[in-house]
Coordinates of C-alpha atoms in Angstrom, one line a residue:
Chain A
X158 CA 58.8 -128.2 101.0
X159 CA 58.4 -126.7 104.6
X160 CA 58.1 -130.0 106.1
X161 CA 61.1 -130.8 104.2
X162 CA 62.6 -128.1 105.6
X163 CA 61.9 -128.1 108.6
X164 CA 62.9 -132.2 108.9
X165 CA 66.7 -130.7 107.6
X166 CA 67.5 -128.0 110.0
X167 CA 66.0 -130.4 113.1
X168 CA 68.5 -132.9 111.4
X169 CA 71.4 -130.5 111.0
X170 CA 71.2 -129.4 114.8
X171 CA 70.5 -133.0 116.4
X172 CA 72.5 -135.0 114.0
X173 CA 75.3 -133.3 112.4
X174 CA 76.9 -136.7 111.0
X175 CA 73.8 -137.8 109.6
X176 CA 73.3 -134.8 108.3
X177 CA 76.9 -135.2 106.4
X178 CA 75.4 -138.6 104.9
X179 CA 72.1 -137.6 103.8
X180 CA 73.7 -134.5 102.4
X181 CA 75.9 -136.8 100.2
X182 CA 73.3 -139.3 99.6
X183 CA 71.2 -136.9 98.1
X184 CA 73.4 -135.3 95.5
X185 CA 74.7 -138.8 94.6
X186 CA 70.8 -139.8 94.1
X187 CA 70.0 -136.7 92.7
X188 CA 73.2 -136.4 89.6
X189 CA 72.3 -139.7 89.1
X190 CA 69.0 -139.4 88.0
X191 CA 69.3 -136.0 86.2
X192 CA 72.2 -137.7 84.4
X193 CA 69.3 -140.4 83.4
X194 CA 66.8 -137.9 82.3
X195 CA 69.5 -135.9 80.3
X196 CA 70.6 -139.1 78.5
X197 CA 67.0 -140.4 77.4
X198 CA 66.0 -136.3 76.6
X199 CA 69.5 -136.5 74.5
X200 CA 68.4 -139.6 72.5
X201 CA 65.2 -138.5 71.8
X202 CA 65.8 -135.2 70.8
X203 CA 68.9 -135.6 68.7
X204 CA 71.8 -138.4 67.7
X205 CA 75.0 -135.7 68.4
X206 CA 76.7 -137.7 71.2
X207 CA 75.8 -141.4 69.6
X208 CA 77.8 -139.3 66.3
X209 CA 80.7 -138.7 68.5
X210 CA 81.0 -141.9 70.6
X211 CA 80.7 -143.2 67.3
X212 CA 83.5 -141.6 65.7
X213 CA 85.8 -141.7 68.4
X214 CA 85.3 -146.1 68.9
X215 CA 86.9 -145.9 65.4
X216 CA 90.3 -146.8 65.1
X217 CA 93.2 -143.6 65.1
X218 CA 90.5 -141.4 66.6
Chain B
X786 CA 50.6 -118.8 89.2
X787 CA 54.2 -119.1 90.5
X788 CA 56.1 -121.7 89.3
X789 CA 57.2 -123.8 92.1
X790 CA 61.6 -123.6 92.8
X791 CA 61.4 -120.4 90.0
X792 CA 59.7 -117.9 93.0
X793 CA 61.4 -116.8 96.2
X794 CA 62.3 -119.4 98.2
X795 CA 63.6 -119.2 102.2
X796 CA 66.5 -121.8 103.1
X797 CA 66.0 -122.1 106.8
X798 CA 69.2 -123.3 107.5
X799 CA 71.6 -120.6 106.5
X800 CA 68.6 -118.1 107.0
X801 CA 68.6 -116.7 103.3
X802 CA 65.9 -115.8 101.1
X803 CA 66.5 -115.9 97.4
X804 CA 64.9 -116.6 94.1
X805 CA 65.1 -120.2 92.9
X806 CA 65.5 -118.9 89.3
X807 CA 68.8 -117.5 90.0
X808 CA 69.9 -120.6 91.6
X809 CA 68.7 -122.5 88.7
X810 CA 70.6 -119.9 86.0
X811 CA 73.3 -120.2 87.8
X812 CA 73.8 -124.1 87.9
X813 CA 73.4 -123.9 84.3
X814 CA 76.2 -122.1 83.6
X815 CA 78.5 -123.5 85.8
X816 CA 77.1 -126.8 84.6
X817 CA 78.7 -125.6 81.1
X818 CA 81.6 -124.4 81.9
X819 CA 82.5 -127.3 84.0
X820 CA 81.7 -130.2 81.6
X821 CA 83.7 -127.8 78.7
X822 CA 87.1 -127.2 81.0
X823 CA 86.9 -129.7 83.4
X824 CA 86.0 -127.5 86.6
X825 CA 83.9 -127.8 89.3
X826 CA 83.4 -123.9 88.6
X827 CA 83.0 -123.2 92.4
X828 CA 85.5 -120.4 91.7
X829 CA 82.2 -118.6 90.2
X830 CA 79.6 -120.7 92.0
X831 CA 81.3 -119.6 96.0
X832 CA 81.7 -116.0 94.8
X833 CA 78.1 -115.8 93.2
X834 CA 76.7 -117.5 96.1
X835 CA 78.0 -114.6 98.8
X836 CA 76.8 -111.9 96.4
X837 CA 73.3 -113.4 96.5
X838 CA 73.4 -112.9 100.8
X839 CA 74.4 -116.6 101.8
X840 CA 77.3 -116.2 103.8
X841 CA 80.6 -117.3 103.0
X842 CA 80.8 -120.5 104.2
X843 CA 77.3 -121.5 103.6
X844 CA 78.8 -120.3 100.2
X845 CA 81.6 -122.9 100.5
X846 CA 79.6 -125.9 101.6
X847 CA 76.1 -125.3 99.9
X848 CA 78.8 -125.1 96.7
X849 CA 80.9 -128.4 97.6
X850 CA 77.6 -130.6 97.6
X851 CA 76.2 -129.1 94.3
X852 CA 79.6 -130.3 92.5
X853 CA 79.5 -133.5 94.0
X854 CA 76.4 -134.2 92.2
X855 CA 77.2 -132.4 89.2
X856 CA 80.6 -134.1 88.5
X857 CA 78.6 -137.7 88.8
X858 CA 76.8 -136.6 85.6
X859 CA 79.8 -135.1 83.5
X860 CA 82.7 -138.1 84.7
X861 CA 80.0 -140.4 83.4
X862 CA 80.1 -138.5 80.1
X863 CA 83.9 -137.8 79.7
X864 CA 84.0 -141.8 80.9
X865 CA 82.1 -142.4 77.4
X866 CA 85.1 -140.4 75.2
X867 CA 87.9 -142.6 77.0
X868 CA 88.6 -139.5 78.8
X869 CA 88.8 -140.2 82.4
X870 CA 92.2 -141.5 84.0
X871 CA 91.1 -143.8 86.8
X872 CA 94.7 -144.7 88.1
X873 CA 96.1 -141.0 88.1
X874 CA 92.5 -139.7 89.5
X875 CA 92.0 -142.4 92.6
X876 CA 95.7 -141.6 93.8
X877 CA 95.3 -137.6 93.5
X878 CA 92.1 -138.0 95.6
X879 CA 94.3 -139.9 98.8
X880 CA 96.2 -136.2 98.2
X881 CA 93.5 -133.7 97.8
X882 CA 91.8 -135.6 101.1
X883 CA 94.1 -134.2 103.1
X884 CA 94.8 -131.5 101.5
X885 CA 90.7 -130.3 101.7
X886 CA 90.6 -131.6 105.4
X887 CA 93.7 -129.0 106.1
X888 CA 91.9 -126.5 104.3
X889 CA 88.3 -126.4 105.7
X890 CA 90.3 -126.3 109.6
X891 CA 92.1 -123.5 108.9
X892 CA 88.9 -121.6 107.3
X893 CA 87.1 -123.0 110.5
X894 CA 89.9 -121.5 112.9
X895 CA 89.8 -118.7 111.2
X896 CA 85.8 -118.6 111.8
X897 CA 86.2 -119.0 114.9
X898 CA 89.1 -116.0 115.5
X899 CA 86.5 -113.0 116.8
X900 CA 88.7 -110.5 114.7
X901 CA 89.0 -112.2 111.4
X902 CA 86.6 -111.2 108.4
X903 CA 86.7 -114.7 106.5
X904 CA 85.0 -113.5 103.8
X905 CA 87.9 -110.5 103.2
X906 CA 90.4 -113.5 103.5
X907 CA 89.1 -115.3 101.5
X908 CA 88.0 -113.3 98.0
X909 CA 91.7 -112.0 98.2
X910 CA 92.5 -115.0 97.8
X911 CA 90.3 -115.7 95.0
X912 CA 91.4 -113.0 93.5
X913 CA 95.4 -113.6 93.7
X914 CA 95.0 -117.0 92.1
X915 CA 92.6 -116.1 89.6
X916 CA 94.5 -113.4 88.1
X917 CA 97.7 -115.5 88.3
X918 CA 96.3 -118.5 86.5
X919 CA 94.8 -116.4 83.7
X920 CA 97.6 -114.8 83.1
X921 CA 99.6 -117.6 82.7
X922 CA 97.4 -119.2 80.3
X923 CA 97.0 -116.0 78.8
X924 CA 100.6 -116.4 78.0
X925 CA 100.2 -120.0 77.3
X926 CA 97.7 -119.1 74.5
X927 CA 99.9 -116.4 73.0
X928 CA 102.9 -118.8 72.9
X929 CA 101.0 -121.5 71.0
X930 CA 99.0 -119.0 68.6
X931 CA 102.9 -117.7 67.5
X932 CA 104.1 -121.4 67.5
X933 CA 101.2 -122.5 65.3
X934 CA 101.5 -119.7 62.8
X935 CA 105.2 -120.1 62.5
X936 CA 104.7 -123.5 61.9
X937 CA 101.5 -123.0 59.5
X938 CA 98.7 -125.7 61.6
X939 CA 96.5 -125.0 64.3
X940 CA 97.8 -126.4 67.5
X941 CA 94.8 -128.7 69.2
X942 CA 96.4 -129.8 72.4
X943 CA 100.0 -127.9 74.6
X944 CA 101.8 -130.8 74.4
X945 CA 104.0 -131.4 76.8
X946 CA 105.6 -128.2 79.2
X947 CA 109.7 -127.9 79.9
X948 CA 107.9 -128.2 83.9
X949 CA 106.1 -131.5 83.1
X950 CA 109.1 -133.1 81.3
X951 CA 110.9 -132.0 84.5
X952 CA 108.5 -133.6 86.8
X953 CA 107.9 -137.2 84.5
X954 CA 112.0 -137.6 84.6
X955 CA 111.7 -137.3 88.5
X956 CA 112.7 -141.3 89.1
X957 CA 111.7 -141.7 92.9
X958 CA 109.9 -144.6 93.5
X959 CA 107.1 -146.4 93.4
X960 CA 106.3 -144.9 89.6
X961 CA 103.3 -145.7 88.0
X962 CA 102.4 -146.6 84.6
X963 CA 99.3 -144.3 83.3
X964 CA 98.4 -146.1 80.4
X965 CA 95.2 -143.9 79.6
X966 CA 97.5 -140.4 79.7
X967 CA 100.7 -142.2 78.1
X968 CA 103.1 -141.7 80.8
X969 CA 105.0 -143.3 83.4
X970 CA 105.5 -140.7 86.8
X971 CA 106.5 -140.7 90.5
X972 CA 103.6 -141.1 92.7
X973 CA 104.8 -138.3 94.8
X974 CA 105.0 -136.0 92.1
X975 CA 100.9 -136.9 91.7
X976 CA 100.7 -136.9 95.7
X977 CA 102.3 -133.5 96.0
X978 CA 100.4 -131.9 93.6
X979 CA 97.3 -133.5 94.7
X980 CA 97.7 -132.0 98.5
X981 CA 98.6 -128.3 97.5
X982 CA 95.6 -128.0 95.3
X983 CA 93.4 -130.2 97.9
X984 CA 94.1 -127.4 100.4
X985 CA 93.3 -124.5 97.9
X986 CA 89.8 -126.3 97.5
X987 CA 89.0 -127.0 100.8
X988 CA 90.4 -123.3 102.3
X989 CA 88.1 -121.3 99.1
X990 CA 85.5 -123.8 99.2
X991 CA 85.9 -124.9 95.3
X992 CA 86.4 -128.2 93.7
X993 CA 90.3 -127.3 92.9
X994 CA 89.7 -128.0 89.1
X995 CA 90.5 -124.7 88.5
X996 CA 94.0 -125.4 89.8
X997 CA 94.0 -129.2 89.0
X998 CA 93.6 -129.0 85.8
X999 CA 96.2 -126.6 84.6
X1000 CA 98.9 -128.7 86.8
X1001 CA 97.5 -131.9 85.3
X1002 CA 98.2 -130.4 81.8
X1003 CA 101.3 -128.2 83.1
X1004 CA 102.9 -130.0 85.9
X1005 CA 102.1 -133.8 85.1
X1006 CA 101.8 -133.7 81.6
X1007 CA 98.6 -135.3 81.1
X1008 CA 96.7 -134.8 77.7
X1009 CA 94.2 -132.0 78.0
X1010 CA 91.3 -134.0 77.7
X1011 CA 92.9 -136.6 79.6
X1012 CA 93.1 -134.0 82.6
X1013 CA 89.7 -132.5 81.8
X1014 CA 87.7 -136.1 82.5
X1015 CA 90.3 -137.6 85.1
X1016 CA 89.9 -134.2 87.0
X1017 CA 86.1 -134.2 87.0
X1018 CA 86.4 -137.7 88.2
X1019 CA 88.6 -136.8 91.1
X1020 CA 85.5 -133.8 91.9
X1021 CA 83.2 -136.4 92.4
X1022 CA 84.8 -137.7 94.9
X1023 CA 86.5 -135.1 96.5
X1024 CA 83.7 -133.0 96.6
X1025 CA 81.4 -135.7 98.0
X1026 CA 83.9 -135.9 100.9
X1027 CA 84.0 -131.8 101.3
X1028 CA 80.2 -132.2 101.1
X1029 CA 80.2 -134.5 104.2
X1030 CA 83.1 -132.7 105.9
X1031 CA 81.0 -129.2 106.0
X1032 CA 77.9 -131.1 106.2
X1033 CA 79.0 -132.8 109.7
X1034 CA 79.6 -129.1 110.3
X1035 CA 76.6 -127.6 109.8
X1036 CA 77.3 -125.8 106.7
X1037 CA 75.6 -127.2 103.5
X1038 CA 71.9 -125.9 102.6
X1039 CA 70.6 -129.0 100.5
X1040 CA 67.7 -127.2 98.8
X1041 CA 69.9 -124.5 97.1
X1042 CA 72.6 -127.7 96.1
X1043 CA 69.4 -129.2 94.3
X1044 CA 68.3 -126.9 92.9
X1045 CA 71.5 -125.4 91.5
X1046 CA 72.0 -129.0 90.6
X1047 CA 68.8 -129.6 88.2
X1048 CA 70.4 -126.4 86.5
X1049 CA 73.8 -127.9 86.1
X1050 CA 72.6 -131.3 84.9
X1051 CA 71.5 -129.9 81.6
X1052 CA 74.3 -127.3 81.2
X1053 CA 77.2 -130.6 82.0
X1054 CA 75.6 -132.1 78.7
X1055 CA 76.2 -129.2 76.4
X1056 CA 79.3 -128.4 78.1
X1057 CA 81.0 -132.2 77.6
X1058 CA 79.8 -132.8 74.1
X1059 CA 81.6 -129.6 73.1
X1060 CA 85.0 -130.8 74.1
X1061 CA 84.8 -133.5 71.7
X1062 CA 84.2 -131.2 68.5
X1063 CA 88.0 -130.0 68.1
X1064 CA 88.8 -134.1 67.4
X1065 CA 86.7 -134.4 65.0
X1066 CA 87.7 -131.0 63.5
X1067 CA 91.5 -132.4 63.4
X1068 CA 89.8 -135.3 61.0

């Protein structure tokens, strides 16, 4: 985490454009993957959204 | 034993200490209310952020990143119920681009002017909108609740305003076909709208849902759930281009976005899947 840290703020002084892109890249990378883990956790622990994607692919809904 | 991002944690960047539960409780709830209404929830994300010592525009920018991620996970969600408008969202994001880079230079001037508090500036102006918006919807709400009883049903969705009518018979061209909201509009009706509330979100440092969505549903006419997903899908990208705009200026502490992001990412779930439940009440 320090080293993590540290790597950020030498990046946000040296390199503020780069620091623009990794700070997108980052939240990009990381919503992606949360949005992953949510899914699988979703489908393992209960069927609620697969009941409404369900119900709304049904013709009038 | 201290669980690692729950304990204190020092951002370096911004020079704040703070403890990575709050940032994580905090995430969550925005992560909630934004996948329920729509919203980027910066309005209580930027606010929360200055009370817990980061300054305000660390506020601002640490804020933009987290809802750039955030948005990625609820648009994907709302994309699954047929909710998001690509057409309408992709031209209001040429709008709110300018609109956000107008905004963050004047909060930047205004940084920069010795004798200017930004953080006074800027919570009044929190303030005035907030207050005006939930008034109005207040009213709104009121309306519909008499309308409904008159009538004898519950009322699921506003329907259409006298202002949105107004604004969808406004015949300048090019007009564009919206096929997923059900309407045909002006493009600068969508463009003008689409600046204005661009420049709210980059000036207060907030995704503008708070604002979009209401004129989406009030001013354009879009269905509500309609404006809910096309909105969250015009955060993703607008906030991923405030992101790199206060990145490039120094502004944006990564950690506290993570974190506040993990947070969010399980509160977006809850949060979307509610919005679904008054459909399949109306069945």
């Amino acid at each position: 985490m320090e080293g993590i840290n540290q790597w950020l703020v030498e990046l946000n002084k040296n390199s503020p454009v780069w620091f623009g892109v990794v700070t997108v890249l980052t939240m990009a990378i990381v919503g992606v993957l949360m949005a992953a883990i949510a899914e699988v956790i979703l489908k393992i622990f209960g069927v609620k959204g697969e009941v409404v994607e369900r119900f709304l692919s049904q013709p009038g809904n | 034993m201290e669980l690692p991002l729950l304990g204190q944690i020092y951002l370096p960047i911004s020079g704040v200490e703070i403890m990575g539960w709050k940032l994580i409780l905090l995430g969550f709830t925005v992560g909630v209310i934004g996948g329920f209404f729509g919203i980027g929830g910066a309005f209580i994300v930027t606010p929360a952020l200055n009370v817990f010592g980061f300054p305000m525009v660390y506020a601002i920018g640490t804020d933009m990143a987290q809802m750039a991620g955030k948005s990625i996970i609820a648009t994907a969600k709302h994309s699954k119920f047929g909710n998001v408008d690509m057409k309408l969202g992709l031209i209001m994001i040429i709008g709110t681009v300018i609109g956000i880079e107008l905004g963050a230079t004047v909060i930047m001037c205004l940084e920069n002017v010795g004798n200017a508090d930004v953080d006074v500036v800027v919570r009044y102006v929190y303030m005035v909108l907030l207050f005006s918006l939930s008034g109005y919807m207040l009213y709104e709400y009121f309306k519909l609740t008499k309308e409904g009883a008159v009538e004898n049903k519950t009322i699921f969705d506003v329907g259409k305003s006298a202002l949105a009518l107004k604004m969808q018979s406004i015949k300048l061209p090019p007009m564009v076909n919206l096929t997923v909201s059900g309407f045909t509009i002006s493009i600068w009706v969508i463009l003008s709208v689409a600046t204005i509330t661009g420049f709210v979100a980059g000036f207060l440092g907030v995704g503008g849902g708070f604002l979009r969505v209401p004129a989406l549903i009030y001013v354009i006419g879009s269905p509500t759930r309609v404006a809910i997903g096309t909105d969250l899908f015009e955060i993703m990208i607008s906030g991923a281009y405030g992101a790199f705009t206060y990145g490039i200026k120094g502004r944006v502490e990564i950690i506290a976005a993570v974190i506040m992001l993990i947070g969010a990412s399980v509160g977006t779930q809850f949060g979307t899947l509610a919005t679904q439940y008054p459909i399949m009440l109306k069945a």
